[in-house]
Structures are given as structure tokens and as C-alpha cells.
PDB file of C-alpha atoms in Angstrom:
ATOM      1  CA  UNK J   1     -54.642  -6.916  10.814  1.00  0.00           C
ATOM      2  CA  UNK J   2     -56.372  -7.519   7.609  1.00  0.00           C
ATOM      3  CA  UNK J   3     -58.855 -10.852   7.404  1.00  0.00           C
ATOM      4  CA  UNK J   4     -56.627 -10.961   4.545  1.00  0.00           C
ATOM      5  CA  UNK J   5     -53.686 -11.040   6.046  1.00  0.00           C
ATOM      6  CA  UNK J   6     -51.844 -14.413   6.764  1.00  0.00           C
ATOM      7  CA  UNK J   7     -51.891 -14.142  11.015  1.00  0.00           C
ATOM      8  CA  UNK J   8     -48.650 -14.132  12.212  1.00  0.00           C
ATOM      9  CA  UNK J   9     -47.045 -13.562  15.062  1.00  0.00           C
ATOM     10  CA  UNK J  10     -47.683 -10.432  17.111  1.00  0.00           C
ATOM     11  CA  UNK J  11     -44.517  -8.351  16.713  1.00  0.00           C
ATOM     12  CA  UNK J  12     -44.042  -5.517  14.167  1.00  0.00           C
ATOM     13  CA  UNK J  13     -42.048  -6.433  10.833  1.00  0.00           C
ATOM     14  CA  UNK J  14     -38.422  -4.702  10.458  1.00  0.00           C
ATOM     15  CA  UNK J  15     -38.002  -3.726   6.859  1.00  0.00           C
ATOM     16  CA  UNK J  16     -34.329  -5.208   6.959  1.00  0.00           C
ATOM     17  CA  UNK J  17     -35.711  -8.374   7.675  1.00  0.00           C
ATOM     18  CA  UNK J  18     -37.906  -8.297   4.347  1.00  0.00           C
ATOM     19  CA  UNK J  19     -35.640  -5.905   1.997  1.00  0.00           C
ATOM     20  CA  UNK J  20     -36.012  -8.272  -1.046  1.00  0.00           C
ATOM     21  CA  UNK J  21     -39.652  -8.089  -1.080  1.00  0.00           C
ATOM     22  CA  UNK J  22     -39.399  -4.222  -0.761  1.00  0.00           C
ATOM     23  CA  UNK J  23     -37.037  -3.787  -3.950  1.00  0.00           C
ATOM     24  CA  UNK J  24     -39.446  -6.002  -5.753  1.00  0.00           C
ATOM     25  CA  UNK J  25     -42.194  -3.924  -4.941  1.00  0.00           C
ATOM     26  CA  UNK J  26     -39.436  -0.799  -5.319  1.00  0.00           C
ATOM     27  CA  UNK J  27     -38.676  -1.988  -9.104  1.00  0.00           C
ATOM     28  CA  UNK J  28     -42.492  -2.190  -9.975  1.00  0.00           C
ATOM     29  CA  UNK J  29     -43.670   0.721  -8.598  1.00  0.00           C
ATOM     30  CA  UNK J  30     -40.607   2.851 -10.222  1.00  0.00           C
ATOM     31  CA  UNK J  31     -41.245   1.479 -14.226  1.00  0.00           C
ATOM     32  CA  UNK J  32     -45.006   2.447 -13.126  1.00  0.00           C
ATOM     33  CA  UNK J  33     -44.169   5.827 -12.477  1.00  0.00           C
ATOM     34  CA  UNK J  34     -41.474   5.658 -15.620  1.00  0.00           C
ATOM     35  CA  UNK J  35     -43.624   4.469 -17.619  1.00  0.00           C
ATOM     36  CA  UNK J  36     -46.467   7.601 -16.678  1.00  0.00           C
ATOM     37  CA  UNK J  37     -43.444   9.745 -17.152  1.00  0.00           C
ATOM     38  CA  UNK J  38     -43.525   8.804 -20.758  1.00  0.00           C
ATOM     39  CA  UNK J  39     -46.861   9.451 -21.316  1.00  0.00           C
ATOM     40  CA  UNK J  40     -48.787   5.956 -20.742  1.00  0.00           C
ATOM     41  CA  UNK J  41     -51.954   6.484 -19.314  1.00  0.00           C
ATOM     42  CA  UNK J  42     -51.785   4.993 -15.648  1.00  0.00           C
ATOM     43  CA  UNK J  43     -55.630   4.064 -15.368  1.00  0.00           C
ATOM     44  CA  UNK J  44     -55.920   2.364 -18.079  1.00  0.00           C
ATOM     45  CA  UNK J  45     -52.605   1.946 -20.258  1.00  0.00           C
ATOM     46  CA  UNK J  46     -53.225   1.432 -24.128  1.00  0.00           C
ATOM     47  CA  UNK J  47     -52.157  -2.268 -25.866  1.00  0.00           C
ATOM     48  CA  UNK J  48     -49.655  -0.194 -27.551  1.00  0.00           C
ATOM     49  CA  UNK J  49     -47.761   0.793 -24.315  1.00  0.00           C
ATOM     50  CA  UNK J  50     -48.253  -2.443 -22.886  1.00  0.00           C
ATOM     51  CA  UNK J  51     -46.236  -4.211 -25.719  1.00  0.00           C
ATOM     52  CA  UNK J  52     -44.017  -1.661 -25.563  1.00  0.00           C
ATOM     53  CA  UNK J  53     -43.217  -1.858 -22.140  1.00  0.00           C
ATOM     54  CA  UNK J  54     -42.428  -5.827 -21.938  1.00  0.00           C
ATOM     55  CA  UNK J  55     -46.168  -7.099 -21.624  1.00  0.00           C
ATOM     56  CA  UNK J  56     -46.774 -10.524 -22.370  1.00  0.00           C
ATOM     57  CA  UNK J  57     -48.528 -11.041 -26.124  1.00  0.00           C
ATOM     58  CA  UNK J  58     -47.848 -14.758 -27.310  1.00  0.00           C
ATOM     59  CA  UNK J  59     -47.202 -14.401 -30.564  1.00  0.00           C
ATOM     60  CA  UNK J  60     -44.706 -12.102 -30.110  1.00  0.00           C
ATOM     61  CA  UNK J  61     -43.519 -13.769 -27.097  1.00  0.00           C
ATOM     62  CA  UNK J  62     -42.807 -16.961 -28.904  1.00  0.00           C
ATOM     63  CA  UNK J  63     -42.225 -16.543 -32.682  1.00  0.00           C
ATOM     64  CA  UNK J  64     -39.430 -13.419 -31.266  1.00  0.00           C
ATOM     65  CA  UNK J  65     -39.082 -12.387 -27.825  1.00  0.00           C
ATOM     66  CA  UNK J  66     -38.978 -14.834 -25.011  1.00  0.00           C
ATOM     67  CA  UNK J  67     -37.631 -12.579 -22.491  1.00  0.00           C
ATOM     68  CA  UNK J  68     -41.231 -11.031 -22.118  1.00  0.00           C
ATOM     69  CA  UNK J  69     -42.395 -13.925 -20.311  1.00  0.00           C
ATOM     70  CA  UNK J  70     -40.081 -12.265 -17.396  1.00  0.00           C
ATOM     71  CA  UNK J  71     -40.176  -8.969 -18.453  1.00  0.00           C
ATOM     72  CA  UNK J  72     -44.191  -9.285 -18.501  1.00  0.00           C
ATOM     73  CA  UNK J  73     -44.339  -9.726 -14.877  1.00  0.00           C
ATOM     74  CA  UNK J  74     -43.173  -6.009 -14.453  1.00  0.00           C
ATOM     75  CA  UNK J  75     -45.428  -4.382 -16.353  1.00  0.00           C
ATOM     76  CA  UNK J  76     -49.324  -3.764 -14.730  1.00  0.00           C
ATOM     77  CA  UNK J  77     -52.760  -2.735 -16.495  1.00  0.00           C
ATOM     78  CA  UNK J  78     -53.000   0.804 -14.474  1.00  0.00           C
ATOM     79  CA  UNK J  79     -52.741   2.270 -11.122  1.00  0.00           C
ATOM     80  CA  UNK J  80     -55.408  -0.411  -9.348  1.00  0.00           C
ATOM     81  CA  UNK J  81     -53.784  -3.468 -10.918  1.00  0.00           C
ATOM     82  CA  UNK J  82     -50.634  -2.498  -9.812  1.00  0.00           C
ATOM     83  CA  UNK J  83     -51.957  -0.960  -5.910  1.00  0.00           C
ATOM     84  CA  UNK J  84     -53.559  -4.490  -5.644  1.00  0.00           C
ATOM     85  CA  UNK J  85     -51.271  -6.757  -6.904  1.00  0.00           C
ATOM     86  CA  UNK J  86     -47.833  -4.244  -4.391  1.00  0.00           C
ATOM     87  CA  UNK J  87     -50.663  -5.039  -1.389  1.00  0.00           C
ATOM     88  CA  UNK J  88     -50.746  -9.180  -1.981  1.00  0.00           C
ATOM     89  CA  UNK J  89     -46.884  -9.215  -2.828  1.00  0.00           C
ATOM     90  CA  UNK J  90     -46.131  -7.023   0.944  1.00  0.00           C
ATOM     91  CA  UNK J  91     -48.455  -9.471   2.581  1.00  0.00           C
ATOM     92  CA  UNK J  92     -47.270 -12.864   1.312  1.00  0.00           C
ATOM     93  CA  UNK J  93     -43.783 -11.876   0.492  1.00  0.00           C
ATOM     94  CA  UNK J  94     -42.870  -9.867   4.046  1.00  0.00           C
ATOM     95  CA  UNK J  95     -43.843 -13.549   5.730  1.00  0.00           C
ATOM     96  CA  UNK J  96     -42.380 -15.834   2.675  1.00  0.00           C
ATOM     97  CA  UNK J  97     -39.080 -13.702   2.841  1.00  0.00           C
ATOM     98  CA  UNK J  98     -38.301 -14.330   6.190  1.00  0.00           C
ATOM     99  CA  UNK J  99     -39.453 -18.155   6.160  1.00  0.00           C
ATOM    100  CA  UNK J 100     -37.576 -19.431   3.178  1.00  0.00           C
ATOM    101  CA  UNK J 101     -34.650 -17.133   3.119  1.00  0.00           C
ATOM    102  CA  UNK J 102     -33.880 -14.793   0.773  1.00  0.00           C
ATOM    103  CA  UNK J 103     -31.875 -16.890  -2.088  1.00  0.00           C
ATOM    104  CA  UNK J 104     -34.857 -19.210  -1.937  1.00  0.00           C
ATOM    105  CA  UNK J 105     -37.878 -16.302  -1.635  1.00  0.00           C
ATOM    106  CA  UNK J 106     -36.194 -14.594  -5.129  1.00  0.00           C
ATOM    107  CA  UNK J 107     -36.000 -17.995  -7.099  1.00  0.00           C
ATOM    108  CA  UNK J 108     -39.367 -18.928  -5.953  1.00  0.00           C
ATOM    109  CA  UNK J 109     -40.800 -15.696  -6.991  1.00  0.00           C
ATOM    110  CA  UNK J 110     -39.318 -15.506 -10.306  1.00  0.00           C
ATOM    111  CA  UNK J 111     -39.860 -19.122 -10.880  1.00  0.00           C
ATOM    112  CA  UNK J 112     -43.378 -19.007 -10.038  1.00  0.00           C
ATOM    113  CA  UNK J 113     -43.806 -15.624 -12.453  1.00  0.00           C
ATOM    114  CA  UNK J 114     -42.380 -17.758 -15.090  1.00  0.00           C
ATOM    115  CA  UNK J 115     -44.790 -20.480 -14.632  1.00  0.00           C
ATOM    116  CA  UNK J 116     -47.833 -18.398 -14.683  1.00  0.00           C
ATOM    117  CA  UNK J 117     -46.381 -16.705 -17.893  1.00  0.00           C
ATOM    118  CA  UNK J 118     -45.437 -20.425 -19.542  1.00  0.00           C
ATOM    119  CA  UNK J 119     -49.211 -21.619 -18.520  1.00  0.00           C
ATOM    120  CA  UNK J 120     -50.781 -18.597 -19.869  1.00  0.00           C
ATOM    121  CA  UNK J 121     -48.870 -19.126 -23.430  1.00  0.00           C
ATOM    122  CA  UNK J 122     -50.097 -22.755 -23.025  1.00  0.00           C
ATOM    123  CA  UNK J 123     -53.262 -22.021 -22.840  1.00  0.00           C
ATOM    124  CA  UNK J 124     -53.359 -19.647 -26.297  1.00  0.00           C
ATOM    125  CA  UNK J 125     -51.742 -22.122 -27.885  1.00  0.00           C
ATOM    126  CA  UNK J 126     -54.704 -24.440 -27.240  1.00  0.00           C
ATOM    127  CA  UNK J 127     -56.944 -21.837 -27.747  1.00  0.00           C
ATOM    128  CA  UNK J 128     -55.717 -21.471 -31.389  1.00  0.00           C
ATOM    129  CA  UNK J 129     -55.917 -24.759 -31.766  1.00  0.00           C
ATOM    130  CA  UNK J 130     -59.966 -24.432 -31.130  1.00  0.00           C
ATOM    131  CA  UNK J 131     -60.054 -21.103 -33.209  1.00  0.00           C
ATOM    132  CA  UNK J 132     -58.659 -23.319 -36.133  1.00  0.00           C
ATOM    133  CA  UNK J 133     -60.549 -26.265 -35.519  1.00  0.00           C
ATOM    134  CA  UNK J 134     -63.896 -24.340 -35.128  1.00  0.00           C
ATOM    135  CA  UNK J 135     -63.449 -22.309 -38.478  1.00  0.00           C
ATOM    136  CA  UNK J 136     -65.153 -19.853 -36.901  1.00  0.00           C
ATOM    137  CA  UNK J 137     -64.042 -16.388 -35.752  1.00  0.00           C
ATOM    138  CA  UNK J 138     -64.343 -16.044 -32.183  1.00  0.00           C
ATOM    139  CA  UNK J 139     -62.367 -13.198 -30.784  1.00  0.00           C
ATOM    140  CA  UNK J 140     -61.910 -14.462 -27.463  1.00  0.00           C
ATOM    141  CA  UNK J 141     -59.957 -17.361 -28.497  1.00  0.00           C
ATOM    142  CA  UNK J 142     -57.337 -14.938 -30.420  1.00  0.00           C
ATOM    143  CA  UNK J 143     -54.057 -14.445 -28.003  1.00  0.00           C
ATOM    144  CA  UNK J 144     -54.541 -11.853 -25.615  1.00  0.00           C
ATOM    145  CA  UNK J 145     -51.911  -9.105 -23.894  1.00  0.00           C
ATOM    146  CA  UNK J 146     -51.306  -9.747 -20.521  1.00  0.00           C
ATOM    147  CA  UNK J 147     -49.155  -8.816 -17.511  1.00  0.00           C
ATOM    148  CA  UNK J 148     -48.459  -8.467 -14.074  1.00  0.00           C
ATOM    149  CA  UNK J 149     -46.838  -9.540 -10.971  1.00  0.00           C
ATOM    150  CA  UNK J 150     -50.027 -11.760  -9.875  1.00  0.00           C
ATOM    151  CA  UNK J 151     -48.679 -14.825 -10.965  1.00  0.00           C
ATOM    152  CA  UNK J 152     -45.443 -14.865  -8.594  1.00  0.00           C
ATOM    153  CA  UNK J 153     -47.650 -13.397  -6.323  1.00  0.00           C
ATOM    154  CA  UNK J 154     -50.003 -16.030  -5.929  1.00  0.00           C
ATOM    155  CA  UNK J 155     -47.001 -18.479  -5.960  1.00  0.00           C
ATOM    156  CA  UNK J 156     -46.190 -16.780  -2.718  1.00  0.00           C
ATOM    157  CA  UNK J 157     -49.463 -17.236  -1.688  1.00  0.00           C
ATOM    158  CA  UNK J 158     -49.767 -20.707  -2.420  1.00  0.00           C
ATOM    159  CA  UNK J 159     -46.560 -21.141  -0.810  1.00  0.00           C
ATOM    160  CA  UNK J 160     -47.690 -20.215   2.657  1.00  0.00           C
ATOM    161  CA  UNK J 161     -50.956 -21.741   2.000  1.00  0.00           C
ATOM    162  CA  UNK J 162     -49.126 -25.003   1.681  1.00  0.00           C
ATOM    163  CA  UNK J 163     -46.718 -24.539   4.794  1.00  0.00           C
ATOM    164  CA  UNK J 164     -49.634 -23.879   6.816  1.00  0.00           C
ATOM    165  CA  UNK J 165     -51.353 -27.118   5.408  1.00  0.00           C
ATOM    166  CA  UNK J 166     -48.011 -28.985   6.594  1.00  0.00           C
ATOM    167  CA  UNK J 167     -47.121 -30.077  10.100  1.00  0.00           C
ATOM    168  CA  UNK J 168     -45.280 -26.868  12.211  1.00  0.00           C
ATOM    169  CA  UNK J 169     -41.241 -26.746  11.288  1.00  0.00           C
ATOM    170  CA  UNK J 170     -39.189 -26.734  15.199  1.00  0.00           C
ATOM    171  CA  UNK J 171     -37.520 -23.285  13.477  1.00  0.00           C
ATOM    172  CA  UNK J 172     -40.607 -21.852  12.228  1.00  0.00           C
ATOM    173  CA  UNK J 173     -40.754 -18.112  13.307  1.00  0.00           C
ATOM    174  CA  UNK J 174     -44.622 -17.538  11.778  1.00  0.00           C
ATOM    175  CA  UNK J 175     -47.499 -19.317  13.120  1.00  0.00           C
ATOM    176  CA  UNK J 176     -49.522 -19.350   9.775  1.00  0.00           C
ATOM    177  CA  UNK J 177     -53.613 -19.293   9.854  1.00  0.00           C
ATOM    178  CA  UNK J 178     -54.336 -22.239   7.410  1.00  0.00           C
ATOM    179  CA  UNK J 179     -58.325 -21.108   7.128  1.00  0.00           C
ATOM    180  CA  UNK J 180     -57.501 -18.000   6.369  1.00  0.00           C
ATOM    181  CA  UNK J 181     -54.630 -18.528   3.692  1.00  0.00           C
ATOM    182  CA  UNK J 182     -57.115 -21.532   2.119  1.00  0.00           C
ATOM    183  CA  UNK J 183     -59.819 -18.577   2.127  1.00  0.00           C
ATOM    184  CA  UNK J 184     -58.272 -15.970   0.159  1.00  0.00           C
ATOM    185  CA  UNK J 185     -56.560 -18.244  -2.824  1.00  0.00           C
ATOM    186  CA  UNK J 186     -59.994 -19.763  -2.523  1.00  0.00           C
ATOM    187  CA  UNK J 187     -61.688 -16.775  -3.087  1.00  0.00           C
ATOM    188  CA  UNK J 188     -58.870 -14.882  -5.489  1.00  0.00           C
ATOM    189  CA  UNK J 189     -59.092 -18.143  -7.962  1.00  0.00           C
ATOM    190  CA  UNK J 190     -63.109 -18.288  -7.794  1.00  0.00           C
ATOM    191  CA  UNK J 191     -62.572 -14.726  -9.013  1.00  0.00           C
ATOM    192  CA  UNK J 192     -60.233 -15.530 -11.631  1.00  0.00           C
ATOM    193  CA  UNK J 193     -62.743 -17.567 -13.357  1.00  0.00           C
ATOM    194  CA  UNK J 194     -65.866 -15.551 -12.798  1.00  0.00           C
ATOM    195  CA  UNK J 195     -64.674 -12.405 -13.608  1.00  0.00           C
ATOM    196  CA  UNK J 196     -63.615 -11.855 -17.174  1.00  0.00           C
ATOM    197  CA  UNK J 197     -60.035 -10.421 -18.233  1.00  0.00           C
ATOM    198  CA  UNK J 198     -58.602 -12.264 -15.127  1.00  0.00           C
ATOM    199  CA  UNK J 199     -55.449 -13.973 -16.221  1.00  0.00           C
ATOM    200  CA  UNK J 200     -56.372 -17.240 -14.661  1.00  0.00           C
ATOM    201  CA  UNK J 201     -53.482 -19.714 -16.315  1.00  0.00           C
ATOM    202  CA  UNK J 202     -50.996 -17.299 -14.746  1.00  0.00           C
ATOM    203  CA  UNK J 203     -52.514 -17.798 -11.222  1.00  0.00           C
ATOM    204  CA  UNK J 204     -52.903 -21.309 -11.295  1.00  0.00           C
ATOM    205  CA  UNK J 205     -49.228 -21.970 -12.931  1.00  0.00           C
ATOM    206  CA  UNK J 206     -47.520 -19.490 -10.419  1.00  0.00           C
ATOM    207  CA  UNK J 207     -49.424 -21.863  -7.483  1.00  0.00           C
ATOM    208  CA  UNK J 208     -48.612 -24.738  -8.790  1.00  0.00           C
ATOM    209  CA  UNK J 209     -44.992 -23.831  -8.633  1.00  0.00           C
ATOM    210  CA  UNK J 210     -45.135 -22.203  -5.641  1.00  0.00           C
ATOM    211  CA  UNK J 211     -46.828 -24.993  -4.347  1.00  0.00           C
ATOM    212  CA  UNK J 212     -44.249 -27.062  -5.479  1.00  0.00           C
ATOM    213  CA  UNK J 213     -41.010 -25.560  -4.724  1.00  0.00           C
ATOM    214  CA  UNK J 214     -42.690 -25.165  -0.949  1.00  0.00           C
ATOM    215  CA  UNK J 215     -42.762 -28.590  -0.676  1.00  0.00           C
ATOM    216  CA  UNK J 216     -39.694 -29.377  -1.832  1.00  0.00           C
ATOM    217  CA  UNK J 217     -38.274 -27.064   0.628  1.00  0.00           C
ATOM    218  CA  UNK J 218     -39.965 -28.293   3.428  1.00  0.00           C
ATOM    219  CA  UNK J 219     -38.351 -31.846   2.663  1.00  0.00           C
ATOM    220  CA  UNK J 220     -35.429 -30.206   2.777  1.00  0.00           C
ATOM    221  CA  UNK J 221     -35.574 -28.531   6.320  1.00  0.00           C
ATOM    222  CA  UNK J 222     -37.165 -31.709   7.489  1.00  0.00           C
ATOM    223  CA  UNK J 223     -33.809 -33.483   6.280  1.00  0.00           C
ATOM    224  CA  UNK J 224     -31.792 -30.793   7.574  1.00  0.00           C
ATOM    225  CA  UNK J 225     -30.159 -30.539   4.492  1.00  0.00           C
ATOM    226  CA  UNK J 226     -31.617 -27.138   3.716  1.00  0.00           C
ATOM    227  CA  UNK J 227     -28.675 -25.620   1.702  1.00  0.00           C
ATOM    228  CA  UNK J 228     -28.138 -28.118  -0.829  1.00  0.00           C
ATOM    229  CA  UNK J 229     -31.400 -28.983  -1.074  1.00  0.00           C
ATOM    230  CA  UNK J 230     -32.794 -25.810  -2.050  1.00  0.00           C
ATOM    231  CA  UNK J 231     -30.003 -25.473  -4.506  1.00  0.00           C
ATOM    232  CA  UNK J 232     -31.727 -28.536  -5.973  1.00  0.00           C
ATOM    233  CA  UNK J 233     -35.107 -27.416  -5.798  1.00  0.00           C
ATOM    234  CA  UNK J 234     -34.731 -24.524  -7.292  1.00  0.00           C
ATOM    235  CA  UNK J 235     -33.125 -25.858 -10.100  1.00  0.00           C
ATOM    236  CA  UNK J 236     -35.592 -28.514 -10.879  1.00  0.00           C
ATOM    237  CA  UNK J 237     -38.041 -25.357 -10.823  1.00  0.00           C
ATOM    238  CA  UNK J 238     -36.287 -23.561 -13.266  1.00  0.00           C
ATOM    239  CA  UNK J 239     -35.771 -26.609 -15.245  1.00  0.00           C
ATOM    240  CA  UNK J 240     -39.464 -27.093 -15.234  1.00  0.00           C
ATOM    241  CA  UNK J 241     -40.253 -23.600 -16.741  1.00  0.00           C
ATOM    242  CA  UNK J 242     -37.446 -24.539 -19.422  1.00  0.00           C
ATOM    243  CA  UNK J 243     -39.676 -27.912 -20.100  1.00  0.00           C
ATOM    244  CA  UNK J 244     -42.859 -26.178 -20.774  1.00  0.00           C
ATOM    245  CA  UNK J 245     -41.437 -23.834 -22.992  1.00  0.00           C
ATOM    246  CA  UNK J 246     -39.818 -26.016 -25.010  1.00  0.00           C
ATOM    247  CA  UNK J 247     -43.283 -28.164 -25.089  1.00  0.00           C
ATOM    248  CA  UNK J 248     -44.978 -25.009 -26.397  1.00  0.00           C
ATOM    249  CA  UNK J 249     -42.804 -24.688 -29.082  1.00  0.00           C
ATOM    250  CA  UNK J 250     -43.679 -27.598 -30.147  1.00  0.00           C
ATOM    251  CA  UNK J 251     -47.047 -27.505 -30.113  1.00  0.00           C
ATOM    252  CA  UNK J 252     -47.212 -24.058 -31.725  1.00  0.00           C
ATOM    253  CA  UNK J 253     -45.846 -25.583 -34.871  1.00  0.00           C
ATOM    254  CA  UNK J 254     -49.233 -26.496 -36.619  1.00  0.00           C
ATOM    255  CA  UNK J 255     -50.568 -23.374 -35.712  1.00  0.00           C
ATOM    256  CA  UNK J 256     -47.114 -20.506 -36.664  1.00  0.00           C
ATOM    257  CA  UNK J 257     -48.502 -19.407 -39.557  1.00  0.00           C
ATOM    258  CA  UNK J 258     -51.927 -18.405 -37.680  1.00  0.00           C
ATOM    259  CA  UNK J 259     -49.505 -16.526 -35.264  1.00  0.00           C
ATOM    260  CA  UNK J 260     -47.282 -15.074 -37.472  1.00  0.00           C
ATOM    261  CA  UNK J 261     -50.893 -13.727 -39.229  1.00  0.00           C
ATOM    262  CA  UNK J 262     -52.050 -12.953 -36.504  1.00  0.00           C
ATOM    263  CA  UNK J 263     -48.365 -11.276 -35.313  1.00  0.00           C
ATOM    264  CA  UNK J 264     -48.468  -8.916 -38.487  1.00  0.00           C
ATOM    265  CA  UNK J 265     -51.557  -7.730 -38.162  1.00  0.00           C
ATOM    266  CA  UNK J 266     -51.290  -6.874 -34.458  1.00  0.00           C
ATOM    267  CA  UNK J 267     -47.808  -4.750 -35.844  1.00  0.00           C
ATOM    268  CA  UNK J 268     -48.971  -3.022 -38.898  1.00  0.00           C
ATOM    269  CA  UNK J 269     -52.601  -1.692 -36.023  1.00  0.00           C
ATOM    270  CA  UNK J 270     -50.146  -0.565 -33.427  1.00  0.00           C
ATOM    271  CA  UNK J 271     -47.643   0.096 -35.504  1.00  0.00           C
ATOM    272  CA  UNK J 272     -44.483  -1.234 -33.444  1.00  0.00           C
TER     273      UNK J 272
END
């Protein structure tokens, strides 16, 4: 087993016991290979295709298309972003499946993807806000294009991190190795903000509601009211997402004509 791996129990993993996790990682890795079938370059795939294929580009995200703060969390910068990010989703979500059940597993995933999405916007939007108040160009406070799965994926990871953190369930199938979970989002966050073109707001807003949702459930089984409280949980989650996107609309009022600009001028380059 992988340092990297969360430690669990000795006993090989049955795919029927983690099928959700392998159609997720099914679904991405067949719009990769779409997507190469139509000509995008699978090392390093052009802005262009990205946009075209769902990526996440503020502007457009929020002055027209809101759906690509889901659809962005399909899409991945080449073959290594998406090897990588199909490696972290096996390893949390194989474990995280099988803990939380599988209603729970898919609403914390997509909940957490949203997150990291809503966060990222966030974050432009505040980044205009300096652009404008600086009056001074500065490129790498214009929105950027982003995607990928990391941002669920880390909520997964967060997820387990936190579990492990918590006193042992009686149920609890996996024996989780708290070092070694606090290591590697340790490490993959230190990353994030040390290595440039890292989409750091996306990792920390798909932990935090990983995080979250984790501990909700684990109130939950501790009440043995499991059912209807992860009914709950899960829509307090959702309804969370739903808050911060509404709070970015607002906040991207001062600054919609910079965006719509900005929005143009990104169309009429790429021609979209």
C-alpha cells in the first residue's frame, strides 16, 4: 500500500462494494477520451477547448452559465491532471463509499465540487475588486479558467481526515491512519499555495465542506438517527452552496461591467 494511501483494513476491495466511485471515475475518464476524440490536445488542452467543454471561467460562469460550476468539475487540464486527480478520487472515494453509504458519498462529492467551484468564483470576485482598486494592470488578478475533479476530491479527503480525527464509530468497517490522512492534505494544500496554477480556493472550499458534511454525519450515527439525519445534512450542504452563490452575485455587482469587458474580449480571442 501506498504511504499515500489511507491504511485500512487488510482485505482486498470488491468493486461492487465501491461502484459509485468507479462510474465517477468511469464518466471522467470517458469525456477525456471524447473530448481527444474531437481533437483537444490531451497534454495540454487549449483555453478554447476548455470553455468549450464546461470548464469553469467566472465571467462566463456568472454573468451566463451557472451550470459550469458542476459541469467544471468534469473537465481536466490533460492526461496528468486527470491520471492524478482518478488516483486521489479511487483512494479516498473506494474507503468514503463504503463508510458513508452511497446516497451520502454522491451528495458529499458533488456538494463538496460545488464548494470548491463557489470559493474559487469568490475569490475572482475579490480579486477584481483589487485589479480595480489598484488601477493597475496585473494579469494575475484577471479571472482565470479552471477545472477539475480536485475539489470534491479533496472533500473526500478531508472527509476521512476528519473521521479519523474523531473517536472510532462501534460500526466502523475502516480503521483510518489519522497521521497519514493529516500528512497528505497537509502536504497537497502546502502545494496548492507554493506551486503556481494550483486552484487553491477549490481545495480549501471542497474541505471545508467535506469537512463539514463529515461531521454532521457523524452526529448523526452517534444519534442513531442516520437516515434522517443525513437527509438533513445534505440539504443544509446544498443549501450552503446556494448561499454563496447568491452572495457572489451580489458582490459582483460593482464590478459586471469589468466582467462583462472582460467576458467580450475573452469571446471575440477565442472566438466562442
Amino acid at each position: 500500500m501506498s504511504e499515500y494511501s489511507p491504511p485500512v483494513e487488510h482485505h482486498k476491495l470488491e468493486m461492487h462494494l465501491w461502484w459509485i466511485t468507479a462510474i465517477l471515475i468511469g464518466i471522467n475518464v470517458g469525456l477525456f477520451g471524447w473530448q481527444a476524440m474531437h481533437g483537444m490536445d490531451v497534454n495540454q488542452p487549449s483555453t478554447r477547448d476548455a470553455i468549450l467543454w464546461g470548464a469553469d471561467y467566472a465571467p462566463l460562469t456568472y454573468l451566463a452559465e451557472p451550470m459550469r460550476l458542476f459541469s467544471s468539475i468534469f473537465f481536466h487540464f490533460g492526461l496528468i491532471h486527470l491520471m492524478l486527480n482518478m488516483w486521489a478520487l479511487y483512494i479516498f472515494g473506494s474507503v468514503a463509499e463504503q463508510l458513508f453509504g452511497r446516497m451520502y458519498f454522491i451528495g458529499l462529492y458533488v456538494c463538496a465540487g460545488l464548494m470548491g467551484s463557489l470559493l474559487s468564483g469568490y475569490m475572482n470576485i475579490q480579486d477584481s475588486y483589487s485589479l480595480i482598486e489598484g488601477g493597475v494592470a496585473n494579469p494575475d488578478l484577471l479571472p482565470a479558467v479552471s477545472a477539475g475533479a480536485s475539489g470534491a476530491v479533496m472533500g473526500l479527503g478531508a472527509s476521512l481526515t476528519v473521521l479519523a480525527l474523531l473517536p472510532m464509530l462501534p460500526q466502523q468497517r475502516f480503521i483510518l491512519d489519522k497521521k497519514t490522512l493529516v500528512m497528505v492534505m497537509g502536504l497537497n494544500l502546502t502545494l496548492g499555495f507554493m506551486i503556481s496554477g494550483i486552484n487553491n480556493a477549490a481545495h480549501i472550499g471542497g474541505m471545508l465542506m467535506g469537512a463539514f458534511l463529515t461531521l454532521l454525519w457523524y452526529i448523526g450515527q452517534k444519534m442513531q438517527r442516520s437516515h434522517l439525519f443525513n437527509l438533513i445534512a445534505l440539504i443544509v450542504g446544498f443549501g450552503l452552496c446556494v448561499l454563496l452563490y447568491q452572495h457572489n452575485l451580489a458582490l459582483l455587482e460593482p464590478i459586471r461591467p469589468l466582467w462583462q469587458e472582460i467576458l467580450e474580449m475573452m469571446q471575440q480571442q477565442l472566438k466562442l
